[in-house]
Amino acid sequence: LGRGIAIRGSERRCLSRELALWLGTEGTVDVSVPWGQVAPLESLSVWQERAIQNSPTLARAKQIKQQGEARLRTAELAAYPDFQVGVNYRQEQVQPANHFYHAQVGMTLPIIDRGQHLQSTAKAELMVADARADIQQKVLLSELGRAWEDADTQRRLLKTFNLDLIKESDRQFHDAESEFRKGRIDATTFLSTDAQIHESVDAAFQTTLDALMSSNRLRQLVGLSPSF
């Protein structure tokens, strides 16, 4: 047990220094973990709506689609004439001064190249962007569903493996130790009970960590920052 505590303490200090490095702060960063407590989980439909609105993956796919639509509109405009309008003014420094005004109106007709090749290419690219965006949304919603189920399961486990379990395990340990000292149970039974108690305590703390990680996995999928 002492060896495990020393290793975990070393890992915590290393992660704290690494976090401070990325955040640009001095010293170490201590993250306060609410042991035995996790925020309530909202329904899957709420998280799905958040994912569609805020997901960085879907936002990028939407932007690519908008760029494809803009290229298609530009290619479609190539079939229409182009108009040019210009105005010019020039003054000669003579006595008296001469003033010249010039205006020009022009029109370019697309006779041979009417943008048909650009249109077909833009339409194909837009179809690819639409298909890719649809697939990315389905993949994201699938991952979100699994992450939500995991978060819901961890919350249900937390009802059993929580701080109350640690208190009960501590009481059982003292009872077993007292019975062992009185000679009512043998060493094998006492050591087995001791090992089971330590497993229960580890499970209680680990369940909180698992619940927090599953919650933050959900938040990551929908584009939200971590929360503890």
Short mmCIF file of C-alpha atoms in Angstrom, two decimals:
data_model
loop_
_atom_site.label_atom_id
_atom_site.label_comp_id
_atom_site.label_asym_id
_atom_site.label_seq_id
_atom_site.Cartn_x
_atom_site.Cartn_y
_atom_site.Cartn_z
CA LEU A 1 0.00 0.00 0.00
CA GLY A 2 2.83 2.38 0.89
CA ARG A 3 4.58 1.65 -2.40
CA GLY A 4 1.40 2.37 -4.36
CA ILE A 5 0.86 5.65 -2.51
CA ALA A 6 4.45 6.76 -3.24
CA ILE A 7 4.09 5.97 -6.97
CA ARG A 8 0.74 7.75 -7.25
CA GLY A 9 2.17 10.77 -5.45
CA SER A 10 5.07 10.93 -7.88
CA GLU A 11 2.73 10.68 -10.86
CA ARG A 12 0.53 13.45 -9.45
CA ARG A 13 3.49 15.81 -8.99
CA CYS A 14 4.76 15.12 -12.51
CA LEU A 15 1.35 15.80 -14.03
CA SER A 16 0.96 18.95 -11.94
CA ARG A 17 4.27 20.33 -13.22
CA GLU A 18 3.38 19.41 -16.81
CA LEU A 19 0.01 21.12 -16.49
CA ALA A 20 1.68 24.26 -15.12
CA LEU A 21 4.09 24.21 -18.08
CA TRP A 22 1.27 24.14 -20.64
CA LEU A 23 -0.73 26.77 -18.78
CA GLY A 24 2.28 29.03 -18.47
CA THR A 25 2.11 29.30 -14.67
CA GLU A 26 4.86 29.05 -12.12
CA GLY A 27 5.20 26.19 -9.69
CA THR A 28 2.63 23.41 -9.74
CA VAL A 29 -1.11 23.32 -10.37
CA ASP A 30 -3.32 21.56 -7.86
CA VAL A 31 -6.65 20.28 -9.18
CA SER A 32 -9.25 19.87 -6.47
CA VAL A 33 -11.19 16.66 -7.08
CA PRO A 34 -14.72 16.48 -5.58
CA TRP A 35 -14.40 12.92 -4.32
CA GLY A 36 -17.70 11.08 -4.37
CA GLN A 37 -19.48 13.88 -6.25
CA VAL A 38 -20.16 14.39 -9.95
CA ALA A 39 -22.54 16.85 -11.58
CA PRO A 40 -25.91 15.41 -12.74
CA LEU A 41 -25.98 14.06 -16.28
CA GLU A 42 -28.36 15.66 -18.76
CA SER A 43 -30.24 13.61 -21.31
CA LEU A 44 -28.57 12.25 -24.43
CA SER A 45 -30.72 14.46 -26.67
CA VAL A 46 -29.36 17.58 -24.94
CA TRP A 47 -25.77 16.47 -25.57
CA GLN A 48 -26.58 15.60 -29.18
CA GLU A 49 -27.96 19.09 -29.74
CA ARG A 50 -24.83 20.61 -28.19
CA ALA A 51 -22.63 18.49 -30.43
CA ILE A 52 -24.42 19.61 -33.58
CA GLN A 53 -24.18 23.27 -32.54
CA ASN A 54 -20.69 23.45 -30.99
CA SER A 55 -18.59 20.51 -32.18
CA PRO A 56 -15.28 21.70 -33.73
CA THR A 57 -15.36 18.73 -36.11
CA LEU A 58 -18.80 19.58 -37.46
CA ALA A 59 -17.98 23.30 -37.56
CA ARG A 60 -14.97 22.59 -39.78
CA ALA A 61 -17.05 20.33 -42.05
CA LYS A 62 -19.70 23.07 -42.30
CA GLN A 63 -17.05 25.62 -43.23
CA ILE A 64 -15.67 23.37 -45.97
CA LYS A 65 -19.20 22.91 -47.31
CA GLN A 66 -19.76 26.69 -47.36
CA GLN A 67 -16.51 27.16 -49.26
CA GLY A 68 -17.69 24.59 -51.82
CA GLU A 69 -21.00 26.41 -52.21
CA ALA A 70 -19.13 29.70 -52.77
CA ARG A 71 -16.95 28.11 -55.45
CA LEU A 72 -20.06 26.75 -57.17
CA ARG A 73 -21.72 30.17 -57.20
CA THR A 74 -18.55 31.69 -58.62
CA ALA A 75 -18.45 29.06 -61.37
CA GLU A 76 -22.12 29.66 -62.21
CA LEU A 77 -21.46 33.40 -62.61
CA ALA A 78 -18.87 32.61 -65.28
CA ALA A 79 -21.72 31.98 -67.74
CA TYR A 80 -22.89 35.62 -67.50
CA PRO A 81 -21.31 38.63 -69.25
CA ASP A 82 -18.83 40.81 -67.40
CA PHE A 83 -19.36 44.56 -67.44
CA GLN A 84 -16.62 47.16 -67.08
CA VAL A 85 -17.23 50.80 -66.23
CA GLY A 86 -14.40 53.32 -65.94
CA VAL A 87 -13.93 57.08 -65.54
CA ASN A 88 -10.67 59.01 -66.09
CA TYR A 89 -9.62 62.61 -65.67
CA ARG A 90 -6.43 64.34 -66.92
CA GLN A 91 -5.25 67.93 -66.70
CA GLU A 92 -2.50 69.56 -68.80
CA GLN A 93 -0.47 72.26 -67.05
CA VAL A 94 -0.70 74.90 -69.77
CA GLN A 95 -2.10 78.38 -69.97
CA PRO A 96 -5.02 78.14 -69.93
CA ALA A 97 -5.19 74.63 -68.42
CA ASN A 98 -6.67 71.83 -70.50
CA HIS A 99 -9.06 69.40 -68.78
CA PHE A 100 -9.76 66.00 -70.30
CA TYR A 101 -12.56 63.70 -69.16
CA HIS A 102 -12.82 60.10 -70.30
CA ALA A 103 -15.44 57.46 -69.65
CA GLN A 104 -15.55 53.82 -70.77
CA VAL A 105 -18.23 51.14 -70.72
CA GLY A 106 -17.41 47.58 -71.82
CA MET A 107 -18.93 44.13 -71.83
CA THR A 108 -17.20 40.74 -72.11
CA LEU A 109 -19.27 37.86 -73.48
CA PRO A 110 -18.30 34.30 -72.48
CA ILE A 111 -18.73 32.58 -75.84
CA ILE A 112 -16.40 29.59 -75.66
CA ASP A 113 -15.55 29.20 -72.00
CA ARG A 114 -18.79 29.63 -70.06
CA GLY A 115 -17.51 28.06 -66.84
CA GLN A 116 -19.06 24.68 -67.52
CA HIS A 117 -15.94 22.80 -66.47
CA LEU A 118 -15.64 24.83 -63.30
CA GLN A 119 -19.28 24.15 -62.48
CA SER A 120 -18.95 20.38 -62.83
CA THR A 121 -15.82 20.38 -60.68
CA ALA A 122 -17.42 22.59 -58.02
CA LYS A 123 -20.55 20.42 -57.94
CA ALA A 124 -18.47 17.27 -57.49
CA GLU A 125 -16.46 18.86 -54.68
CA LEU A 126 -19.66 20.03 -53.00
CA MET A 127 -21.13 16.52 -53.18
CA VAL A 128 -17.98 15.14 -51.55
CA ALA A 129 -18.14 17.80 -48.83
CA ASP A 130 -21.82 16.99 -48.17
CA ALA A 131 -21.10 13.26 -47.90
CA ARG A 132 -18.08 13.82 -45.67
CA ALA A 133 -20.04 16.15 -43.36
CA ASP A 134 -22.87 13.61 -43.09
CA ILE A 135 -20.44 10.80 -42.21
CA GLN A 136 -18.62 12.95 -39.66
CA GLN A 137 -21.89 13.84 -37.96
CA LYS A 138 -22.94 10.19 -37.76
CA VAL A 139 -19.53 9.17 -36.38
CA LEU A 140 -19.65 11.96 -33.81
CA LEU A 141 -23.17 11.08 -32.66
CA SER A 142 -22.14 7.42 -32.42
CA GLU A 143 -19.14 8.30 -30.25
CA LEU A 144 -21.29 10.65 -28.22
CA GLY A 145 -23.81 7.89 -27.55
CA ARG A 146 -21.11 5.56 -26.24
CA ALA A 147 -19.56 8.33 -24.14
CA TRP A 148 -22.96 9.22 -22.66
CA GLU A 149 -23.65 5.58 -21.75
CA ASP A 150 -20.25 5.36 -20.07
CA ALA A 151 -20.90 8.57 -18.11
CA ASP A 152 -24.33 7.31 -17.05
CA THR A 153 -22.87 3.96 -15.94
CA GLN A 154 -20.12 5.65 -13.91
CA ARG A 155 -22.70 7.77 -12.11
CA ARG A 156 -24.73 4.71 -11.20
CA LEU A 157 -21.57 2.98 -9.94
CA LEU A 158 -20.80 6.04 -7.85
CA LYS A 159 -23.94 5.39 -5.83
CA THR A 160 -22.26 2.22 -4.55
CA PHE A 161 -18.55 3.04 -4.68
CA ASN A 162 -18.40 6.37 -2.85
CA LEU A 163 -17.08 7.89 0.37
CA ASP A 164 -19.69 6.00 2.40
CA LEU A 165 -18.04 2.79 1.21
CA ILE A 166 -14.70 4.07 2.51
CA LYS A 167 -16.20 4.75 5.93
CA GLU A 168 -17.81 1.31 6.01
CA SER A 169 -14.54 -0.31 4.90
CA ASP A 170 -12.67 1.51 7.65
CA ARG A 171 -15.16 0.23 10.22
CA GLN A 172 -14.88 -3.32 8.89
CA PHE A 173 -11.08 -3.12 9.06
CA HIS A 174 -11.10 -2.07 12.71
CA ASP A 175 -13.63 -4.82 13.53
CA ALA A 176 -11.50 -7.44 11.74
CA GLU A 177 -8.35 -6.19 13.45
CA SER A 178 -10.05 -6.37 16.85
CA GLU A 179 -11.26 -9.91 16.20
CA PHE A 180 -7.81 -10.94 15.01
CA ARG A 181 -6.15 -9.57 18.13
CA LYS A 182 -8.67 -11.47 20.24
CA GLY A 183 -7.82 -14.64 18.36
CA ARG A 184 -11.33 -15.11 16.99
CA ILE A 185 -10.19 -15.10 13.34
CA ASP A 186 -6.97 -16.46 11.89
CA ALA A 187 -4.27 -14.51 10.07
CA THR A 188 -5.34 -15.75 6.64
CA THR A 189 -8.90 -14.49 7.11
CA PHE A 190 -7.68 -11.16 8.50
CA LEU A 191 -5.26 -10.57 5.62
CA SER A 192 -7.94 -11.54 3.08
CA THR A 193 -10.36 -9.11 4.70
CA ASP A 194 -7.68 -6.41 4.74
CA ALA A 195 -7.00 -6.89 1.00
CA GLN A 196 -10.70 -6.72 0.16
CA ILE A 197 -11.07 -3.52 2.17
CA HIS A 198 -8.18 -1.88 0.32
CA GLU A 199 -9.73 -2.91 -3.02
CA SER A 200 -13.01 -1.31 -1.95
CA VAL A 201 -11.27 1.94 -0.99
CA ASP A 202 -9.39 2.01 -4.31
CA ALA A 203 -12.64 1.33 -6.17
CA ALA A 204 -14.36 4.22 -4.40
CA PHE A 205 -11.69 6.74 -5.39
CA GLN A 206 -11.25 5.29 -8.90
CA THR A 207 -15.00 5.44 -9.57
CA THR A 208 -14.97 9.19 -8.97
CA LEU A 209 -12.04 9.61 -11.35
CA ASP A 210 -13.74 7.45 -13.98
CA ALA A 211 -16.94 9.47 -13.64
CA LEU A 212 -15.05 12.75 -14.08
CA MET A 213 -13.12 11.43 -17.09
CA SER A 214 -16.31 10.18 -18.75
CA SER A 215 -17.97 13.56 -18.17
CA ASN A 216 -15.05 15.44 -19.67
CA ARG A 217 -15.00 13.06 -22.62
CA LEU A 218 -18.56 14.16 -23.32
CA ARG A 219 -17.59 17.81 -22.99
CA GLN A 220 -14.65 17.32 -25.34
CA LEU A 221 -16.85 15.79 -28.04
CA VAL A 222 -19.23 18.77 -27.99
CA GLY A 223 -16.46 21.39 -27.87
CA LEU A 224 -16.64 22.36 -24.18
CA SER A 225 -13.71 22.84 -21.82
CA PRO A 226 -13.02 20.32 -19.01
CA SER A 227 -14.81 20.67 -15.72
CA PHE A 228 -14.23 19.21 -12.23
#
